[in-house]
Short mmCIF file of C-alpha atoms in Angstrom, two decimals:
data_model
loop_
_atom_site.label_atom_id
_atom_site.label_comp_id
_atom_site.label_asym_id
_atom_site.label_seq_id
_atom_site.Cartn_x
_atom_site.Cartn_y
_atom_site.Cartn_z
CA UNK F 190 18.18 49.01 -5.59
CA UNK F 191 19.04 48.80 -1.91
CA UNK F 192 22.53 47.61 -0.93
CA UNK F 193 22.12 44.98 1.78
CA UNK F 194 25.77 44.93 2.84
CA UNK F 195 27.11 48.41 2.18
CA UNK F 196 28.51 49.00 5.66
CA UNK F 197 29.37 46.80 8.67
CA UNK F 198 26.51 46.66 11.17
CA UNK F 199 28.74 47.91 14.01
CA UNK F 200 29.08 51.28 12.22
CA UNK F 201 25.34 51.72 11.71
CA UNK F 202 22.67 53.37 13.81
CA UNK F 203 20.02 51.08 15.37
CA UNK F 204 17.55 52.18 12.70
CA UNK F 205 20.01 51.44 9.91
CA UNK F 206 20.84 48.05 11.44
CA UNK F 207 17.15 47.21 11.58
CA UNK F 208 16.78 48.16 7.94
CA UNK F 209 19.79 46.04 7.00
CA UNK F 210 18.32 43.07 8.85
CA UNK F 211 14.98 43.55 7.12
CA UNK F 212 16.73 43.55 3.74
CA UNK F 213 18.49 40.31 4.64
CA UNK F 214 15.15 38.82 5.67
CA UNK F 215 13.56 39.91 2.39
CA UNK F 216 16.30 38.18 0.42
CA UNK F 217 16.05 35.04 2.56
CA UNK F 218 12.29 34.83 2.22
CA UNK F 219 12.51 35.70 -1.45
CA UNK F 220 14.80 32.74 -2.01
CA UNK F 221 12.41 30.50 -0.12
CA UNK F 222 9.59 31.61 -2.42
CA UNK F 223 11.88 31.15 -5.42
CA UNK F 224 12.34 27.51 -4.41
CA UNK F 225 8.64 26.83 -3.87
CA UNK F 226 6.93 29.02 -6.48
CA UNK F 227 9.54 29.78 -9.14
CA UNK F 228 10.88 33.11 -10.36
CA UNK F 229 7.92 33.96 -12.61
CA UNK F 230 5.49 33.69 -9.68
CA UNK F 231 7.61 35.69 -7.24
CA UNK F 232 5.43 38.18 -5.36
CA UNK F 233 6.45 41.06 -3.12
CA UNK F 234 3.08 40.84 -1.39
CA UNK F 235 3.73 37.21 -0.48
CA UNK F 236 7.21 38.09 0.81
CA UNK F 237 5.70 40.91 2.89
CA UNK F 238 3.15 38.53 4.36
CA UNK F 239 5.81 36.06 5.46
CA UNK F 240 7.90 38.90 6.81
CA UNK F 241 4.99 40.13 8.91
CA UNK F 242 4.63 43.44 7.07
CA UNK F 243 1.60 44.95 5.42
CA UNK F 244 2.03 44.84 1.66
CA UNK F 245 2.48 48.61 1.37
CA UNK F 246 5.32 48.63 3.91
CA UNK F 247 7.59 46.29 1.94
CA UNK F 248 7.83 48.85 -0.87
CA UNK F 249 9.83 51.09 1.45
CA UNK F 250 12.58 48.48 1.18
CA UNK F 251 12.16 47.01 -2.31
CA UNK F 252 10.38 49.04 -4.95
CA UNK F 253 9.21 46.27 -7.27
CA UNK F 254 9.26 42.59 -8.13
CA UNK F 255 12.09 43.29 -10.59
CA UNK F 256 14.17 44.89 -7.84
CA UNK F 257 13.57 41.83 -5.67
CA UNK F 258 14.68 39.59 -8.52
CA UNK F 259 17.84 41.67 -8.88
CA UNK F 260 18.54 41.30 -5.16
CA UNK F 261 18.17 37.53 -5.52
CA UNK F 262 20.37 37.43 -8.63
CA UNK F 263 23.17 39.37 -6.94
CA UNK F 264 22.83 37.31 -3.76
CA UNK F 265 23.02 34.09 -5.77
CA UNK F 266 26.03 35.17 -7.81
CA UNK F 267 27.85 36.30 -4.68
CA UNK F 268 27.07 33.07 -2.85
CA UNK F 269 28.37 31.05 -5.80
CA UNK F 270 31.45 33.26 -6.03
CA UNK F 271 32.10 32.82 -2.31
CA UNK F 272 31.80 29.04 -2.68
CA UNK F 273 34.37 29.06 -5.48
CA UNK F 274 36.74 31.31 -3.54
CA UNK F 275 36.47 29.03 -0.49
CA UNK F 276 37.22 25.96 -2.62
CA UNK F 277 40.39 27.58 -3.94
CA UNK F 278 41.87 28.37 -0.53
CA UNK F 279 43.23 24.85 -0.08
CA UNK F 280 44.70 24.51 -3.60
CA UNK F 281 48.27 25.55 -4.36
CA UNK F 282 48.28 28.45 -6.84
CA UNK F 283 50.83 26.59 -8.97
CA UNK F 284 48.48 23.60 -9.29
CA UNK F 285 46.63 24.92 -12.32
CA UNK F 286 44.64 21.74 -13.12
CA UNK F 287 43.78 21.39 -9.44
CA UNK F 288 42.46 24.95 -9.31
CA UNK F 289 40.32 24.40 -12.39
CA UNK F 290 38.90 21.19 -10.95
CA UNK F 291 38.23 22.89 -7.59
CA UNK F 292 36.27 25.63 -9.34
CA UNK F 293 34.24 23.07 -11.29
CA UNK F 294 33.43 21.00 -8.21
CA UNK F 295 32.40 24.08 -6.26
CA UNK F 296 30.06 25.22 -9.04
CA UNK F 297 28.47 21.77 -9.22
CA UNK F 298 28.09 21.44 -5.44
CA UNK F 299 26.48 24.87 -5.15
CA UNK F 300 24.16 24.28 -8.10
CA UNK F 301 22.93 20.97 -6.70
CA UNK F 302 22.43 22.52 -3.25
CA UNK F 303 20.61 25.61 -4.61
CA UNK F 304 18.76 24.47 -7.75
CA UNK F 305 16.13 27.23 -7.67
CA UNK F 306 18.69 30.02 -7.44
CA UNK F 307 20.88 28.27 -10.00
CA UNK F 308 17.87 28.20 -12.35
CA UNK F 309 17.32 31.93 -11.79
CA UNK F 310 20.93 32.65 -12.74
CA UNK F 311 21.45 30.16 -15.55
CA UNK F 312 18.04 28.86 -16.59
CA UNK F 313 15.28 30.29 -18.73
CA UNK F 314 14.82 34.09 -18.61
CA UNK F 315 12.07 35.36 -16.33
CA UNK F 316 9.29 36.85 -18.51
CA UNK F 317 9.35 40.63 -18.37
CA UNK F 318 12.59 40.86 -16.37
CA UNK F 319 16.01 41.97 -17.56
CA UNK F 320 18.83 41.97 -15.02
CA UNK F 321 20.48 45.43 -14.80
CA UNK F 322 24.05 45.01 -16.01
CA UNK F 323 25.44 47.72 -13.74
CA UNK F 324 24.37 45.72 -10.67
CA UNK F 325 24.81 42.12 -11.83
CA UNK F 326 27.84 42.02 -14.15
CA UNK F 327 30.43 42.20 -11.36
CA UNK F 328 28.91 39.46 -9.21
CA UNK F 329 27.99 37.46 -12.30
CA UNK F 330 31.54 37.28 -13.62
CA UNK F 331 33.26 36.21 -10.41
CA UNK F 332 33.54 32.57 -11.44
CA UNK F 333 34.84 33.21 -14.95
CA UNK F 334 37.39 35.66 -13.52
CA UNK F 335 38.73 32.86 -11.29
CA UNK F 336 38.91 30.54 -14.31
CA UNK F 337 40.72 33.17 -16.36
CA UNK F 338 43.21 33.64 -13.52
CA UNK F 339 44.07 29.93 -13.76
CA UNK F 340 44.71 30.13 -17.50
CA UNK F 341 46.67 33.36 -17.23
CA UNK F 342 48.84 32.00 -14.41
CA UNK F 343 49.45 28.79 -16.37
CA UNK F 344 50.45 30.77 -19.46
CA UNK F 345 52.80 33.01 -17.49
CA UNK F 346 54.38 29.91 -15.89
CA UNK F 347 54.85 28.19 -19.25
CA UNK F 348 52.53 25.38 -18.19
CA UNK F 349 50.18 25.86 -21.13
CA UNK F 350 50.74 26.50 -24.82
CA UNK F 351 48.68 27.95 -27.64
CA UNK F 352 49.18 29.36 -31.10
CA UNK F 353 49.74 33.09 -30.69
CA UNK F 354 48.35 33.98 -34.11
CA UNK F 355 45.04 35.76 -34.57
CA UNK F 356 41.91 33.66 -34.88
CA UNK F 357 39.39 33.94 -37.67
CA UNK F 358 37.03 35.40 -38.64
CA UNK F 359 38.41 38.86 -38.04
CA UNK F 360 35.36 40.02 -36.10
CA UNK F 361 35.92 37.22 -33.56
CA UNK F 362 39.59 38.17 -33.34
CA UNK F 363 38.55 41.74 -32.53
CA UNK F 364 36.15 40.49 -29.84
CA UNK F 365 38.80 38.31 -28.24
CA UNK F 366 41.37 41.10 -28.41
CA UNK F 367 38.92 43.39 -26.63
CA UNK F 368 38.40 40.81 -23.89
CA UNK F 369 42.17 40.49 -23.47
CA UNK F 370 42.54 44.26 -23.13
CA UNK F 371 39.64 44.60 -20.71
CA UNK F 372 40.98 41.86 -18.45
CA UNK F 373 44.65 42.76 -18.86
CA UNK F 374 45.57 39.31 -20.17
CA UNK F 375 48.79 38.10 -21.73
CA UNK F 376 47.27 34.83 -22.95
CA UNK F 377 46.79 34.68 -26.74
CA UNK F 378 43.43 34.88 -28.46
CA UNK F 379 43.24 31.14 -29.13
CA UNK F 380 43.63 30.36 -25.46
CA UNK F 381 40.90 32.87 -24.60
CA UNK F 382 38.64 31.08 -27.09
CA UNK F 383 39.47 27.68 -25.60
CA UNK F 384 38.88 29.02 -22.12
CA UNK F 385 35.48 30.43 -23.08
CA UNK F 386 34.54 27.01 -24.40
CA UNK F 387 35.60 25.39 -21.11
CA UNK F 388 33.59 27.99 -19.15
CA UNK F 389 30.45 27.38 -21.18
CA UNK F 390 30.94 23.61 -21.11
CA UNK F 391 31.44 23.57 -17.33
CA UNK F 392 28.12 25.30 -16.75
CA UNK F 393 26.51 23.13 -19.40
CA UNK F 394 27.57 20.00 -17.53
CA UNK F 395 26.30 21.38 -14.23
CA UNK F 396 23.05 22.61 -15.78
CA UNK F 397 22.36 19.21 -17.33
CA UNK F 398 22.67 17.58 -13.91
CA UNK F 399 20.85 20.26 -11.88
CA UNK F 400 17.90 20.15 -14.27
CA UNK F 401 17.77 16.34 -14.21
CA UNK F 402 18.45 15.85 -17.91
CA UNK F 403 20.33 12.58 -17.40
CA UNK F 404 17.30 10.93 -15.81
CA UNK F 405 17.16 9.45 -12.34
CA UNK F 406 18.58 5.99 -13.05
CA UNK F 407 21.16 6.52 -15.80
CA UNK F 408 24.20 6.85 -13.55
CA UNK F 409 24.85 5.27 -10.15
CA UNK F 410 26.59 8.48 -9.14
CA UNK F 411 26.60 11.45 -11.57
CA UNK F 412 29.69 12.77 -9.79
CA UNK F 413 31.70 10.05 -11.53
CA UNK F 414 30.65 11.39 -14.92
CA UNK F 415 31.32 14.96 -13.83
CA UNK F 416 34.91 14.05 -12.92
CA UNK F 417 35.35 12.67 -16.44
CA UNK F 418 33.98 15.93 -17.79
CA UNK F 419 36.41 17.93 -15.65
CA UNK F 420 39.30 15.90 -17.02
CA UNK F 421 38.14 16.63 -20.56
CA UNK F 422 37.78 20.38 -19.84
CA UNK F 423 41.23 20.55 -18.28
CA UNK F 424 42.66 18.84 -21.37
CA UNK F 425 40.71 21.12 -23.70
CA UNK F 426 42.27 24.20 -22.18
CA UNK F 427 45.69 22.58 -22.47
CA UNK F 428 46.42 21.76 -18.84
CA UNK F 429 46.01 17.98 -19.14
#
């Protein structure tokens, strides 16, 4: 896979800058095709045509449809992560419920603005494609890392409580203990489990709205319902 942002353009040769720009254009056009044709119909030949390249030339930049999909997955995850980070800049770090709500609102706003990319990241798998973990796990976990930071900070500040005993069954306790070790967390297993529920539920709420599952006339403004959901998720974690 080609890294589209490995080095600042000012440090690159003219040829390298041109290549970097072409990679950005491929991602941009790829996302346009994603929105109009869907992930399963994504075609490197079609991207090359819109880019003004002969079909054989595009393979010097992106080797396959799967590599293009990976570029779009990473780009989408990073754009979502950037949106969440931007939303947190105006929230006091000690305002744990406020941070959690800001994350939720940012995820919803981005998903509604970019439904095709959201569907690529969180919708049905693309037939024949499996995202390479070594390239997508980091970008794909940016949002949950921000959520975990809220719960960890709240625990350290004494703003949240949870039973510190092990959960059952034992195999789940081992899984949660591994997650705690990997992320360097002090929060107990039960709070990790509650947080994972809130993470899944947040994206479930957003997915339901992005994919139009409420119907077009059920709610005057679905944002009102989403705020109720945020309140419930904050309470579920123990910050309410």
